[in-house]
PDB file of C-alpha atoms in Angstrom:
ATOM      1  CA  ALA A  24     104.383 127.391 106.264  1.00 59.00           C
ATOM      2  CA  ILE A  25     107.439 124.829 106.260  1.00 66.00           C
ATOM      3  CA  ARG A  26     108.011 122.678 109.343  1.00 69.00           C
ATOM      4  CA  THR A  27     111.389 121.690 110.503  1.00 66.00           C
ATOM      5  CA  ILE A  28     112.595 120.012 113.827  1.00 68.00           C
ATOM      6  CA  GLY A  29     116.129 119.882 115.297  1.00 66.00           C
ATOM      7  CA  ASN A  30     118.848 122.396 116.375  1.00 60.00           C
ATOM      8  CA  PRO A  31     120.689 124.311 113.637  1.00 59.00           C
ATOM      9  CA  HIS A  32     123.582 124.684 115.849  1.00 61.00           C
ATOM     10  CA  ASN A  33     124.414 120.951 116.270  1.00 59.00           C
ATOM     11  CA  SER A  34     125.593 118.116 114.108  1.00 50.00           C
ATOM     12  CA  VAL A  35     122.010 117.107 113.359  1.00 58.00           C
ATOM     13  CA  GLY A  36     121.012 120.495 112.009  1.00 69.00           C
ATOM     14  CA  LEU A  37     117.526 121.314 110.972  1.00 80.00           C
ATOM     15  CA  ILE A  38     115.359 118.477 109.562  1.00 88.00           C
ATOM     16  CA  LEU A  39     112.566 119.436 106.936  1.00 91.00           C
ATOM     17  CA  LEU A  40     109.355 117.581 107.556  1.00 94.00           C
ATOM     18  CA  LEU A  41     106.930 116.494 104.836  1.00 96.00           C
ATOM     19  CA  SER A  42     104.100 117.630 107.096  1.00 95.00           C
ATOM     20  CA  MET A  43     102.220 120.935 106.667  1.00 93.00           C
ATOM     21  CA  PRO A  44     100.175 122.850 109.240  1.00 91.00           C
ATOM     22  CA  GLU A  45      96.954 122.040 107.355  1.00 93.00           C
ATOM     23  CA  ASP A  46      97.474 118.160 107.369  1.00 94.00           C
ATOM     24  CA  ARG A  47      95.470 117.885 110.518  1.00 91.00           C
ATOM     25  CA  HIS A  48      92.375 119.499 108.679  1.00 92.00           C
ATOM     26  CA  CYS A  49      92.901 117.990 105.365  1.00 93.00           C
ATOM     27  CA  LEU A  50      94.074 114.297 106.076  1.00 94.00           C
ATOM     28  CA  SER A  51      93.484 111.459 108.226  1.00 93.00           C
ATOM     29  CA  GLU A  52      95.076 111.416 111.620  1.00 94.00           C
ATOM     30  CA  THR A  53      97.251 108.453 110.479  1.00 95.00           C
ATOM     31  CA  LEU A  54      98.334 110.159 107.310  1.00 96.00           C
ATOM     32  CA  ALA A  55      99.213 113.500 109.333  1.00 95.00           C
ATOM     33  CA  ILE A  56     101.057 111.506 111.936  1.00 96.00           C
ATOM     34  CA  ILE A  57     103.084 109.714 109.357  1.00 97.00           C
ATOM     35  CA  ARG A  58     103.870 112.856 107.445  1.00 97.00           C
ATOM     36  CA  ASN A  59     104.920 114.549 110.673  1.00 96.00           C
ATOM     37  CA  ASN A  60     107.552 111.742 111.232  1.00 97.00           C
ATOM     38  CA  VAL A  61     108.927 111.910 107.608  1.00 97.00           C
ATOM     39  CA  GLU A  62     111.996 113.823 106.551  1.00 96.00           C
ATOM     40  CA  VAL A  63     112.451 115.448 103.118  1.00 96.00           C
ATOM     41  CA  PHE A  64     116.059 115.406 101.879  1.00 95.00           C
ATOM     42  CA  THR A  65     118.101 115.509  98.863  1.00 94.00           C
ATOM     43  CA  ALA A  66     120.257 112.862  97.571  1.00 94.00           C
ATOM     44  CA  THR A  67     124.049 112.952  98.013  1.00 93.00           C
ATOM     45  CA  GLU A  68     126.759 110.757  96.678  1.00 93.00           C
ATOM     46  CA  ALA A  69     126.442 108.413  99.729  1.00 90.00           C
ATOM     47  CA  ASP A  70     122.893 107.877  98.841  1.00 89.00           C
ATOM     48  CA  ILE A  71     123.485 107.028  95.249  1.00 90.00           C
ATOM     49  CA  ASN A  72     126.032 104.502  96.306  1.00 88.00           C
ATOM     50  CA  ALA A  73     124.051 102.968  98.993  1.00 84.00           C
ATOM     51  CA  PRO A  74     122.873  99.370  98.260  1.00 78.00           C
ATOM     52  CA  ALA A  75     119.290  99.388  97.196  1.00 76.00           C
ATOM     53  CA  PRO A  76     118.033  95.914  96.256  1.00 72.00           C
ATOM     54  CA  GLY A  77     114.936  96.045  94.093  1.00 72.00           C
ATOM     55  CA  ARG A  78     115.154  99.642  93.308  1.00 78.00           C
ATOM     56  CA  LYS A  79     114.049 100.065  89.687  1.00 79.00           C
ATOM     57  CA  ARG A  80     115.693 103.389  88.976  1.00 84.00           C
ATOM     58  CA  PRO A  81     118.989 104.919  89.666  1.00 88.00           C
ATOM     59  CA  ILE A  82     118.995 107.823  92.175  1.00 91.00           C
ATOM     60  CA  GLN A  83     120.134 111.215  90.779  1.00 92.00           C
ATOM     61  CA  LEU A  84     122.385 113.723  92.725  1.00 94.00           C
ATOM     62  CA  GLY A  85     119.887 116.143  94.380  1.00 94.00           C
ATOM     63  CA  GLN A  86     116.734 114.056  94.013  1.00 96.00           C
ATOM     64  CA  VAL A  87     114.091 114.303  96.648  1.00 96.00           C
ATOM     65  CA  GLY A  88     114.054 111.566  99.112  1.00 96.00           C
ATOM     66  CA  LEU A  89     111.691 110.815 102.018  1.00 97.00           C
ATOM     67  CA  ARG A  90     113.219 108.976 105.105  1.00 96.00           C
ATOM     68  CA  CYS A  91     111.949 108.037 108.717  1.00 97.00           C
ATOM     69  CA  VAL A  92     113.231 110.825 111.259  1.00 95.00           C
ATOM     70  CA  TYR A  93     113.979 108.187 113.804  1.00 95.00           C
ATOM     71  CA  CYS A  94     116.448 105.995 112.084  1.00 94.00           C
ATOM     72  CA  ARG A  95     117.741 108.587 109.488  1.00 90.00           C
ATOM     73  CA  MET A  96     121.325 108.301 111.007  1.00 86.00           C
ATOM     74  CA  CYS A  97     121.467 104.588 111.351  1.00 87.00           C
ATOM     75  CA  ARG A  98     123.542 102.491 109.120  1.00 82.00           C
ATOM     76  CA  THR A  99     121.845 101.160 106.100  1.00 77.00           C
ATOM     77  CA  GLY A 100     121.966  97.616 107.244  1.00 79.00           C
ATOM     78  CA  ASN A 101     120.081  98.341 110.415  1.00 83.00           C
ATOM     79  CA  ARG A 102     117.326 100.056 108.902  1.00 89.00           C
ATOM     80  CA  ILE A 103     113.860  98.203 108.371  1.00 90.00           C
ATOM     81  CA  LYS A 104     112.247  98.086 104.854  1.00 91.00           C
ATOM     82  CA  ARG A 105     110.896 101.372 103.465  1.00 92.00           C
ATOM     83  CA  ALA A 106     113.000 103.568 105.703  1.00 94.00           C
ATOM     84  CA  THR A 107     113.991 105.718 102.689  1.00 94.00           C
ATOM     85  CA  CYS A 108     112.103 106.154  99.477  1.00 94.00           C
ATOM     86  CA  PHE A 109     112.654 108.149  96.435  1.00 95.00           C
ATOM     87  CA  PRO A 110     109.471 108.954  94.844  1.00 95.00           C
ATOM     88  CA  SER A 111     109.472 109.064  90.902  1.00 94.00           C
ATOM     89  CA  SER A 112     107.129 111.994  90.713  1.00 95.00           C
ATOM     90  CA  MET A 113     105.204 114.187  93.056  1.00 95.00           C
ATOM     91  CA  ARG A 114     102.047 111.969  92.654  1.00 94.00           C
ATOM     92  CA  ARG A 115     103.886 109.056  93.823  1.00 95.00           C
ATOM     93  CA  ILE A 116     104.722 110.801  97.202  1.00 97.00           C
ATOM     94  CA  TYR A 117     101.226 109.718  98.523  1.00 96.00           C
ATOM     95  CA  ARG A 118     102.112 106.065  97.667  1.00 95.00           C
ATOM     96  CA  ALA A 119     105.525 106.331  99.244  1.00 96.00           C
ATOM     97  CA  VAL A 120     103.997 107.513 102.346  1.00 96.00           C
ATOM     98  CA  ILE A 121     101.438 104.720 102.408  1.00 95.00           C
ATOM     99  CA  ASP A 122     104.259 102.155 101.873  1.00 95.00           C
ATOM    100  CA  MET A 123     106.189 103.577 104.950  1.00 96.00           C
ATOM    101  CA  LYS A 124     103.073 103.341 106.968  1.00 95.00           C
ATOM    102  CA  LEU A 125     102.516  99.829 106.145  1.00 93.00           C
ATOM    103  CA  ASP A 126     106.136  98.570 105.931  1.00 94.00           C
ATOM    104  CA  HIS A 127     108.265 100.668 108.298  1.00 96.00           C
ATOM    105  CA  PHE A 128     106.709 102.585 110.932  1.00 96.00           C
ATOM    106  CA  LYS A 129     105.119  99.408 112.512  1.00 91.00           C
ATOM    107  CA  HIS A 130     108.490  97.465 112.635  1.00 94.00           C
ATOM    108  CA  CYS A 131     111.292 100.090 113.018  1.00 96.00           C
ATOM    109  CA  PRO A 132     112.880  99.550 116.513  1.00 95.00           C
ATOM    110  CA  TYR A 133     113.573 103.353 116.725  1.00 95.00           C
ATOM    111  CA  VAL A 134     110.112 104.555 116.416  1.00 96.00           C
ATOM    112  CA  PRO A 135     108.730 105.375 119.985  1.00 96.00           C
ATOM    113  CA  PRO A 136     106.316 102.735 121.442  1.00 96.00           C
ATOM    114  CA  GLY A 137     103.605 105.347 121.944  1.00 96.00           C
ATOM    115  CA  LEU A 138     103.668 106.374 118.387  1.00 96.00           C
ATOM    116  CA  LYS A 139     103.465 102.768 117.201  1.00 95.00           C
ATOM    117  CA  GLN A 140     100.624 102.038 119.627  1.00 95.00           C
ATOM    118  CA  ARG A 141      98.652 105.111 118.406  1.00 95.00           C
ATOM    119  CA  LEU A 142      99.259 104.031 114.670  1.00 94.00           C
ATOM    120  CA  ASP A 143      97.925 100.502 115.646  1.00 93.00           C
ATOM    121  CA  GLN A 144      94.666 101.894 117.272  1.00 93.00           C
ATOM    122  CA  LEU A 145      94.099 104.136 114.185  1.00 92.00           C
ATOM    123  CA  SER A 146      94.496 101.106 111.880  1.00 88.00           C
ATOM    124  CA  GLN A 147      91.326  99.525 113.389  1.00 82.00           C
ATOM    125  CA  GLY A 148      89.462 102.233 111.760  1.00 72.00           C
ATOM    126  CA  THR A 149      87.888 102.177 108.150  1.00 61.00           C
ATOM    127  CA  THR A 150      89.068 105.567 106.971  1.00 61.00           C
ATOM    128  CA  ARG A 151      89.960 105.747 103.230  1.00 62.00           C
ATOM    129  CA  SER A 152      91.779 108.183 101.142  1.00 63.00           C
ATOM    130  CA  THR A 153      90.277 109.878  98.109  1.00 67.00           C
ATOM    131  CA  GLY A 154      91.465 111.746  94.990  1.00 74.00           C
ATOM    132  CA  MET A 155      91.434 114.801  97.013  1.00 87.00           C
ATOM    133  CA  THR A 156      93.960 113.359  99.386  1.00 92.00           C
ATOM    134  CA  VAL A 157      96.474 112.676  96.550  1.00 92.00           C
ATOM    135  CA  GLN A 158      95.699 116.275  95.299  1.00 92.00           C
ATOM    136  CA  TYR A 159      96.484 117.700  98.651  1.00 94.00           C
ATOM    137  CA  PHE A 160      99.922 115.818  98.726  1.00 96.00           C
ATOM    138  CA  ILE A 161     100.742 117.166  95.301  1.00 94.00           C
ATOM    139  CA  ARG A 162      99.744 120.649  96.413  1.00 93.00           C
ATOM    140  CA  SER A 163     101.804 120.590  99.672  1.00 94.00           C
ATOM    141  CA  ALA A 164     104.872 119.130  97.764  1.00 95.00           C
ATOM    142  CA  MET A 165     104.734 121.970  95.341  1.00 93.00           C
ATOM    143  CA  GLU A 166     104.533 124.450  98.068  1.00 92.00           C
ATOM    144  CA  LEU A 167     107.846 122.898  99.563  1.00 93.00           C
ATOM    145  CA  GLY A 168     109.269 123.824  96.181  1.00 92.00           C
ATOM    146  CA  MET A 169     109.169 120.432  94.648  1.00 95.00           C
ATOM    147  CA  MET A 170     108.838 119.955  91.022  1.00 93.00           C
ATOM    148  CA  ASP A 171     108.867 116.791  88.593  1.00 94.00           C
ATOM    149  CA  ILE A 172     112.049 116.680  86.150  1.00 91.00           C
ATOM    150  CA  GLY A 173     111.149 114.307  83.495  1.00 87.00           C
ATOM    151  CA  ASN A 174     111.755 110.721  84.416  1.00 85.00           C
ATOM    152  CA  ASP A 175     114.592 111.810  86.739  1.00 89.00           C
ATOM    153  CA  GLY A 176     112.376 112.061  89.790  1.00 93.00           C
ATOM    154  CA  VAL A 177     111.415 115.015  92.126  1.00 95.00           C
ATOM    155  CA  PHE A 178     113.806 117.961  92.733  1.00 95.00           C
ATOM    156  CA  ILE A 179     113.335 121.070  94.950  1.00 92.00           C
ATOM    157  CA  ASN A 180     113.679 124.595  93.371  1.00 88.00           C
ATOM    158  CA  LEU A 181     114.248 126.975  96.090  1.00 80.00           C
ATOM    159  CA  LYS A 182     112.706 129.822  94.167  1.00 80.00           C
ATOM    160  CA  ARG A 183     109.364 128.025  94.434  1.00 79.00           C
ATOM    161  CA  VAL A 184     109.212 127.485  98.101  1.00 80.00           C
ATOM    162  CA  GLY A 185     106.075 128.881  99.576  1.00 69.00           C
ATOM    163  CA  LYS A 186     104.380 129.657  96.156  1.00 70.00           C
ATOM    164  CA  VAL A 187     100.621 129.166  96.096  1.00 68.00           C
ATOM    165  CA  TYR A 188      99.231 127.215  93.029  1.00 65.00           C
ATOM    166  CA  ASP A 189      95.715 127.249  91.822  1.00 63.00           C
ATOM    167  CA  ASP A 190      93.559 124.098  91.246  1.00 63.00           C
ATOM    168  CA  SER A 191      94.389 123.998  87.270  1.00 63.00           C
ATOM    169  CA  GLU A 192      98.174 123.658  88.062  1.00 62.00           C
ATOM    170  CA  ILE A 193      97.654 120.940  90.527  1.00 61.00           C
ATOM    171  CA  ASN A 194      95.221 119.012  88.386  1.00 64.00           C
ATOM    172  CA  ASN A 195      98.085 118.687  85.798  1.00 63.00           C
ATOM    173  CA  TYR A 196      99.686 116.165  88.154  1.00 63.00           C
ATOM    174  CA  CYS A 197      96.483 114.312  89.137  1.00 58.00           C
ATOM    175  CA  LYS A 198      95.631 112.714  85.768  1.00 54.00           C
ATOM    176  CA  PRO A 199      94.591 109.161  86.304  1.00 46.00           C
ATOM    177  CA  ILE A 200      96.772 106.260  85.006  1.00 38.00           C
ATOM    178  CA  LYS A 201      95.741 104.720  81.797  1.00 39.00           C
ATOM    179  CA  VAL A 202      95.006 101.089  82.296  1.00 33.00           C
ATOM    180  CA  LYS A 203      95.541  98.849  79.114  1.00 38.00           C
ATOM    181  CA  ARG A 204      92.282  96.860  78.551  1.00 40.00           C
ATOM    182  CA  ALA A 205      92.195  93.413  76.889  1.00 41.00           C
ATOM    183  CA  ALA A 206      91.183  93.442  73.339  1.00 45.00           C
ATOM    184  CA  PRO A 207      87.386  92.164  73.184  1.00 47.00           C
ATOM    185  CA  HIS A 208      86.814  88.745  71.646  1.00 45.00           C
ATOM    186  CA  PRO A 209      85.654  88.978  67.930  1.00 50.00           C
ATOM    187  CA  ALA A 210      81.930  88.602  67.132  1.00 50.00           C
ATOM    188  CA  PRO A 211      81.037  85.076  65.756  1.00 49.00           C
ATOM    189  CA  LYS A 212      80.398  85.292  62.080  1.00 51.00           C
ATOM    190  CA  PRO A 213      76.650  85.276  61.047  1.00 50.00           C
ATOM    191  CA  ARG A 214      76.755  81.737  59.419  1.00 56.00           C
ATOM    192  CA  ALA A 215      78.500  80.379  62.454  1.00 49.00           C
ATOM    193  CA  GLN A 216      76.187  81.824  64.922  1.00 48.00           C
ATOM    194  CA  ALA A 217      73.086  80.587  63.165  1.00 48.00           C
ATOM    195  CA  ARG A 218      74.435  77.060  63.130  1.00 54.00           C
ATOM    196  CA  ALA A 219      75.142  77.154  66.763  1.00 45.00           C
ATOM    197  CA  LEU A 220      71.661  78.216  67.465  1.00 44.00           C
ATOM    198  CA  GLN A 221      70.240  75.604  65.134  1.00 54.00           C
ATOM    199  CA  VAL A 222      72.315  72.875  67.016  1.00 45.00           C
ATOM    200  CA  ALA A 223      71.166  74.150  70.462  1.00 46.00           C
ATOM    201  CA  SER A 224      67.603  74.037  69.601  1.00 49.00           C
ATOM    202  CA  MET A 225      67.744  70.176  68.275  1.00 51.00           C
ATOM    203  CA  PRO A 226      66.521  67.482  70.472  1.00 53.00           C
ATOM    204  CA  THR A 227      69.518  65.782  72.248  1.00 48.00           C
ATOM    205  CA  ASN A 228      69.310  62.629  70.310  1.00 51.00           C
ATOM    206  CA  GLU A 229      69.442  64.554  66.787  1.00 44.00           C
ATOM    207  CA  LYS A 230      72.554  66.555  67.600  1.00 43.00           C
ATOM    208  CA  ARG A 231      75.663  65.521  65.743  1.00 45.00           C
TER     209      ARG A 231
END
C-alpha cells in the first residue's frame, strides 16, 4: 500500500512518502520514522538547475529524488545539508536515508522538536542494520514502481506500482560491491630466501 500525506485540493497536494505499512515490522524504529518523513518525488527543470555543490552526477528530468517533508518548499539556501538526495540506484536508497538521518533530521530547523528528541533517544541504542534491511528497501522501492535505468538513476514506472516481486528478482539488486584488493607481494626467490636464513642464524659478530 502506498502512503501519502497532504490535501489533494490545496496547493501542496498529496505527498508520496517513502514509508510502507510494513516498515514498523521489518525495520528499526529509527529507520521507520525517517522513511515516514521522507517524500518521494521526481525531478523537474527547477531541480536540475538548482545549485548542488559536490554532486557527482547530473540530475535527469523525471529522476526519483528523496527530500525532507518539513523543508521541501523552502528556498534551497535555507535548507540544511542532505535535505534532498537523488540515489543513483535503488540499492543506494538505503544509504541516502542513513545520510539524511545523520546529516539532516538532527539539524533541520523545520523538523518538530519532539521528533528530533525521539530520534536522539533512539540513537543511544546499538541497533544495527543487516543485508535484509537493504533488501527490504529495494523491495519497497520496486513496489512503489521504481526501477534503475542504467547509470541515469532511479525512475518510476506507474505500470509497476503495487506489483509484488519474488526474492530472485530482489536479489538481482543486492549483489555485493566488488572491492579491489592490493596485489600480494611476490614470494622471495629460493636462493635469496636461503641466504637470508643463513645470515639470520649466524652469531652477531659473524654477520656481514
